[in-house]
Amino acid sequence: MSLSQTLPAFPWDSLAKAKALANSHEGGIVDVSVGTPVDPTPRIVREALESASQAPGYPTVWGTPSLRAAIISYFQDRWSSTALDEHNVTTAVGTKEFVAWLPTLLAFGPGDTVVLPRVAYPTYEVGALMAGAAVQRCDDPDQVEGSPRLIWVNSPANPHGAIASLDLLRRWVRFAREHDAVLAADECYAEFAYDAPAHSVLSPAVNDGDITGLLAVHSLSKRSNMAGYRAGFVGGDAALVDELTAVRKHLGMMVPSPVQAAMVAALGDQRHVDEQRARYAARRARMRAALEQAGFRIDHSEGSLYLWATQDRPGRESIDWLAERGILAAPGDFYGPHATDHVRISMTATDERIAAAVERLTR
């Protein structure tokens, strides 16, 4: 059996029929099925990339000193993190890569358990399966069975946009320490919190000033419209970060030098992030009102780039209903067995396409 046969089917392959139907709409498709940014990459980022394009030598896995300093400043200035030094941060070739490889890089495998959210980004499960570890889906540390080695939390969450409370994050930290587990927090959507505040696990409000066993995973894909750059970074426990960096050196997991320079520029500017948040907020408000007018109920959706919608029927039926109107969304079953009656609708479409979807939903 090939390795790919041991993994779940790639979810988006199952949308071919709905995509063809949506494409046949006379006004063209409105594709809100994926979280791929469509807005411009900030000029300061592109200029930094170009300025650093003379890069004949190999980059470092750890990141340049200026990039490590920028990451530390970002965690401390934006998320009030516990004091960090350069051994508390490292880079990732986009955070999907990091999520998928983390169990393997930490030497977890058969006999170990990875806890992930009940409704979750599929790559958490794929990473566990690649390592040969077992998976347990759970949203409450009081309900976890046994002693896991790795726990994933995601807030604001993909796909449903829920934001974890400070109390819940504190309980996860306490549980992880009681069981000597690594707690990895996927905080890639942290800049997009609308109805409740987002918290980083690196904040003393969550960890009481102790980041032992904690990792915060961040990306510039959504924050800075840099998905094509594959620019991610990680902060947390120095022992874990140093181990990950040491292993990743052997595997050649290097962010290109020009991209590292672009990351420094992006992390040093909050204005473009605020502008992007405002764009998504405006699209979100328009789409939410239109979906509700069309008979959908919106659940969770306090943050991230998505609306988590249901017609109180199987999500695949809602996918077809939307496709008949030229709108392609993602079915909830992409995100596990506990989400089959919802669809995920992304705000990563242009204002013109969002307006087209609103018109079709409210016609």
XYZ file of C-alpha atoms in Angstrom:
363
model
C 0.000 0.000 0.000
C 1.319 3.436 -0.909
C 1.651 6.144 1.733
C -1.081 8.274 0.163
C -3.528 5.384 0.542
C -3.094 5.488 4.316
C -4.284 9.113 4.439
C -7.795 10.544 4.063
C -8.910 11.446 0.557
C -7.972 15.028 -0.330
C -11.227 16.782 0.578
C -11.496 19.301 -2.235
C -11.445 16.527 -4.866
C -15.015 15.698 -3.799
C -16.264 19.169 -4.816
C -15.789 18.644 -8.559
C -19.505 18.231 -9.333
C -20.569 21.225 -7.218
C -17.786 23.328 -8.727
C -18.897 22.479 -12.254
C -22.468 23.461 -11.374
C -21.353 26.751 -9.802
C -19.148 27.490 -12.813
C -22.164 27.159 -15.097
C -23.942 30.096 -13.471
C -24.507 32.921 -15.948
C -22.809 35.394 -13.591
C -19.793 33.190 -13.019
C -18.678 31.286 -9.948
C -18.241 32.846 -6.519
C -15.655 30.558 -4.967
C -15.720 30.868 -1.184
C -14.640 27.280 -0.575
C -10.984 27.928 0.254
C -9.157 30.343 2.529
C -6.783 31.607 -0.147
C -6.195 35.370 0.175
C -7.075 37.441 -2.888
C -6.199 40.950 -1.705
C -2.845 42.564 -2.564
C 0.343 41.711 -0.748
C 1.462 44.943 0.975
C 3.908 47.080 -0.961
C 6.413 47.167 1.916
C 6.551 43.366 1.825
C 7.110 43.211 -1.930
C 9.771 45.892 -1.780
C 11.609 44.031 0.997
C 11.459 40.818 -1.041
C 12.883 42.554 -4.095
C 15.627 44.270 -2.109
C 16.751 40.916 -0.719
C 16.533 39.040 -4.027
C 20.330 38.910 -4.396
C 20.617 35.739 -2.296
C 23.295 33.347 -3.603
C 23.858 31.599 -0.282
C 21.746 29.176 1.684
C 19.278 30.556 4.243
C 19.221 29.431 7.850
C 16.472 27.251 9.272
C 16.515 29.232 12.503
C 15.974 32.543 10.730
C 18.198 35.592 10.398
C 18.919 37.595 13.556
C 16.679 40.385 12.272
C 13.822 37.969 11.656
C 14.157 36.372 15.079
C 14.110 39.845 16.630
C 11.020 40.770 14.605
C 9.204 37.614 15.707
C 10.065 38.251 19.349
C 8.873 41.862 19.092
C 5.639 40.744 17.456
C 4.844 38.215 20.183
C 5.689 40.679 22.933
C 4.158 43.835 21.463
C 1.043 42.325 19.879
C 0.294 39.399 22.183
C 1.904 40.485 25.469
C 3.881 37.268 25.542
C 6.070 36.105 28.357
C 9.638 37.377 27.848
C 11.302 35.566 24.940
C 14.814 35.304 23.580
C 16.117 34.006 20.257
C 15.962 30.375 21.408
C 12.208 30.719 21.826
C 11.473 31.310 18.129
C 12.064 29.661 14.764
C 10.674 29.692 11.221
C 8.313 27.434 9.270
C 7.889 26.951 5.534
C 4.277 27.966 5.888
C 2.430 26.610 8.889
C 0.682 23.765 7.038
C 4.106 22.166 6.694
C 4.770 22.667 10.390
C 1.382 21.293 11.463
C 1.768 18.225 9.277
C 5.281 17.389 10.472
C 5.154 18.358 14.148
C 4.291 14.886 15.563
C 7.065 13.318 13.482
C 9.610 16.003 14.348
C 8.880 15.467 18.053
C 9.383 11.701 17.617
C 5.789 10.803 18.457
C 4.411 7.695 16.782
C 2.705 4.338 17.362
C 1.354 4.106 20.888
C 1.105 7.895 21.229
C -2.069 9.962 21.030
C -2.594 13.373 19.455
C -5.612 15.369 20.645
C -7.214 17.728 18.169
C -10.467 19.716 18.086
C -13.704 17.862 17.354
C -14.197 20.035 14.267
C -10.763 20.751 12.838
C -8.434 21.704 10.040
C -7.700 18.316 8.372
C -3.901 18.622 8.554
C -3.854 18.057 12.328
C -5.150 14.537 11.712
C -2.901 13.993 8.694
C 0.152 14.897 10.777
C -0.795 12.363 13.442
C -1.430 9.650 10.843
C 1.886 10.350 9.117
C 3.627 9.701 12.432
C 1.575 6.574 13.117
C -0.033 8.121 16.201
C -3.636 7.728 17.317
C -6.110 10.621 17.141
C -8.600 11.751 19.753
C -11.045 14.584 19.002
C -11.927 16.629 22.053
C -12.732 20.260 22.901
C -12.563 20.040 26.698
C -9.550 18.903 28.725
C -11.905 17.390 31.309
C -13.100 14.928 28.657
C -9.740 13.747 27.303
C -9.140 10.039 27.749
C -5.680 8.851 28.735
C -2.440 10.813 28.511
C -1.810 12.337 25.083
C 1.647 13.398 23.919
C 0.510 16.323 21.757
C -2.552 18.562 22.005
C -3.668 20.942 19.261
C -5.850 23.937 20.021
C -6.945 26.438 17.373
C -8.351 29.865 18.197
C -9.852 31.664 16.343
C -10.691 28.343 14.768
C -10.851 26.980 11.265
C -13.498 26.140 10.089
C -16.096 27.443 12.539
C -14.480 30.620 13.836
C -14.922 29.869 17.539
C -12.645 31.784 19.897
C -11.403 29.945 22.986
C -12.013 31.696 26.274
C -9.158 32.607 28.569
C -10.449 30.065 31.084
C -10.490 27.247 28.518
C -6.932 27.988 27.371
C -5.739 28.058 30.975
C -7.361 24.676 31.586
C -5.660 23.229 28.509
C -2.288 24.495 29.734
C -2.870 22.980 33.156
C -3.988 19.650 31.652
C -0.997 19.479 29.291
C 1.411 20.016 32.172
C -0.282 17.429 34.348
C 0.216 14.875 31.551
C 3.634 16.069 30.323
C 2.130 16.789 26.896
C 3.108 19.406 24.343
C 0.363 21.993 23.816
C 0.542 23.476 20.308
C -1.721 26.436 19.626
C -2.519 27.224 16.014
C -2.951 31.007 16.193
C -2.848 31.737 12.463
C -6.151 33.633 12.604
C -5.400 35.545 15.796
C -5.475 38.915 14.030
C -9.072 38.304 12.956
C -11.115 38.303 16.157
C -14.409 40.180 15.912
C -16.893 39.195 18.610
C -14.499 38.182 21.411
C -10.826 38.788 22.218
C -8.220 36.298 21.031
C -5.447 35.157 23.384
C -2.052 33.616 22.714
C -0.839 30.689 24.799
C 2.391 32.670 25.178
C 0.584 35.341 27.200
C 1.129 35.260 30.988
C -2.652 35.586 31.325
C -2.799 32.050 29.901
C 0.435 30.473 31.152
C 1.214 32.390 34.385
C 4.610 33.374 33.000
C 5.774 29.811 32.234
C 5.916 28.672 28.588
C 7.283 25.188 29.311
C 5.695 22.698 26.925
C 3.950 25.402 24.880
C 4.197 26.288 21.187
C 2.361 29.109 19.378
C 2.169 28.638 15.602
C 1.679 31.735 13.426
C 1.467 32.504 9.737
C 1.728 35.589 7.554
C -0.513 34.016 4.900
C -3.737 35.563 6.136
C -2.402 38.404 8.278
C -0.363 39.910 5.440
C -1.745 38.238 2.276
C 1.483 36.271 1.911
C 0.177 32.732 1.356
C 2.356 32.386 -1.743
C 5.470 33.237 0.254
C 5.118 30.231 2.621
C 6.085 32.345 5.605
C 5.379 30.959 9.058
C 6.975 31.102 12.460
C 6.761 29.501 15.878
C 7.360 30.681 19.425
C 7.477 28.839 22.712
C 9.445 26.555 24.997
C 13.157 26.986 24.187
C 13.897 23.272 24.613
C 11.173 22.365 22.114
C 12.142 25.107 19.674
C 15.815 24.193 19.770
C 14.973 20.527 19.159
C 12.698 21.383 16.238
C 15.341 23.653 14.728
C 18.017 20.983 15.086
C 15.910 18.355 13.316
C 14.689 20.743 10.643
C 18.317 21.593 9.772
C 18.833 17.984 8.734
C 15.667 18.008 6.628
C 16.370 21.270 4.802
C 13.197 22.994 6.020
C 14.407 26.493 5.162
C 12.438 29.655 4.441
C 14.172 31.402 1.499
C 16.307 34.412 2.444
C 14.258 36.951 0.439
C 11.100 35.676 2.115
C 12.714 36.066 5.524
C 13.428 39.710 4.681
C 9.808 40.154 3.592
C 8.672 38.633 6.895
C 10.655 41.247 8.823
C 8.890 44.003 6.904
C 5.453 42.450 7.431
C 5.933 41.901 11.150
C 7.093 45.480 11.598
C 3.913 47.010 10.197
C 0.508 46.691 11.851
C -1.326 49.192 9.652
C -1.776 46.825 6.703
C -3.120 44.174 9.090
C -5.716 46.576 10.449
C -6.732 47.446 6.897
C -7.119 43.771 5.985
C -9.141 43.088 9.121
C -11.512 45.884 8.110
C -11.918 44.361 4.621
C -12.837 40.985 6.049
C -15.155 42.532 8.630
C -17.099 44.354 5.913
C -17.419 41.217 3.768
C -18.388 39.188 6.804
C -21.174 41.590 7.764
C -22.640 41.606 4.259
C -22.434 37.829 3.811
C -23.836 37.075 7.248
C -26.892 39.238 6.646
C -27.442 37.695 3.201
C -27.085 34.117 4.426
C -29.473 34.716 7.293
C -31.973 36.305 4.919
C -31.666 33.181 2.753
C -32.541 30.947 5.713
C -29.141 29.929 7.036
C -28.197 30.033 10.711
C -24.682 31.210 11.539
C -23.028 29.368 14.441
C -19.827 30.384 16.267
C -17.999 32.591 13.710
C -16.645 34.968 16.368
C -13.393 35.226 14.428
C -11.184 33.834 11.620
C -12.036 34.339 7.936
C -15.123 32.147 7.789
C -18.834 31.946 8.453
C -20.059 28.597 9.767
C -23.527 28.211 8.303
C -26.307 25.624 8.346
C -29.770 25.115 6.913
C -30.340 22.351 9.504
C -29.964 19.682 6.878
C -26.989 17.702 5.541
C -24.214 20.054 4.575
C -23.777 18.452 1.158
C -27.378 19.437 0.348
C -26.528 23.015 1.284
C -23.452 22.806 -0.950
C -25.699 21.865 -3.883
C -28.214 24.607 -2.990
C -25.440 27.189 -3.041
C -23.878 25.773 -6.228
C -27.201 26.216 -8.039
C -26.738 29.914 -7.298
C -23.146 29.898 -8.512
C -21.610 29.856 -5.019
C -19.051 27.223 -4.071
C -18.541 26.618 -0.332
C -16.774 23.918 1.693
C -18.887 21.173 3.311
C -18.532 20.646 7.029
C -17.592 16.988 6.580
C -14.172 18.194 5.376
C -13.476 18.974 9.028
C -14.413 15.706 10.686
C -17.441 13.568 11.553
C -18.987 16.105 13.949
C -19.720 18.825 11.385
C -21.793 17.210 8.642
C -24.714 19.664 8.808
C -22.701 22.856 8.253
C -20.849 24.586 5.435
C -17.854 26.890 5.675
C -17.987 30.127 3.726
C -14.761 32.066 3.318
C -14.367 35.826 3.117
C -11.379 35.391 0.797
C -13.185 36.552 -2.325
C -13.019 39.975 -3.883
C -15.530 42.627 -2.913
C -17.088 42.241 -6.375
C -17.555 38.488 -5.935
C -18.912 38.925 -2.411
C -21.398 41.441 -3.793
C -22.432 38.928 -6.456
C -23.002 36.250 -3.817
C -25.042 38.660 -1.670
C -27.216 39.553 -4.665
C -27.872 35.888 -5.439
C -28.662 35.000 -1.859
C -31.089 37.878 -1.383
C -32.704 37.842 -4.835
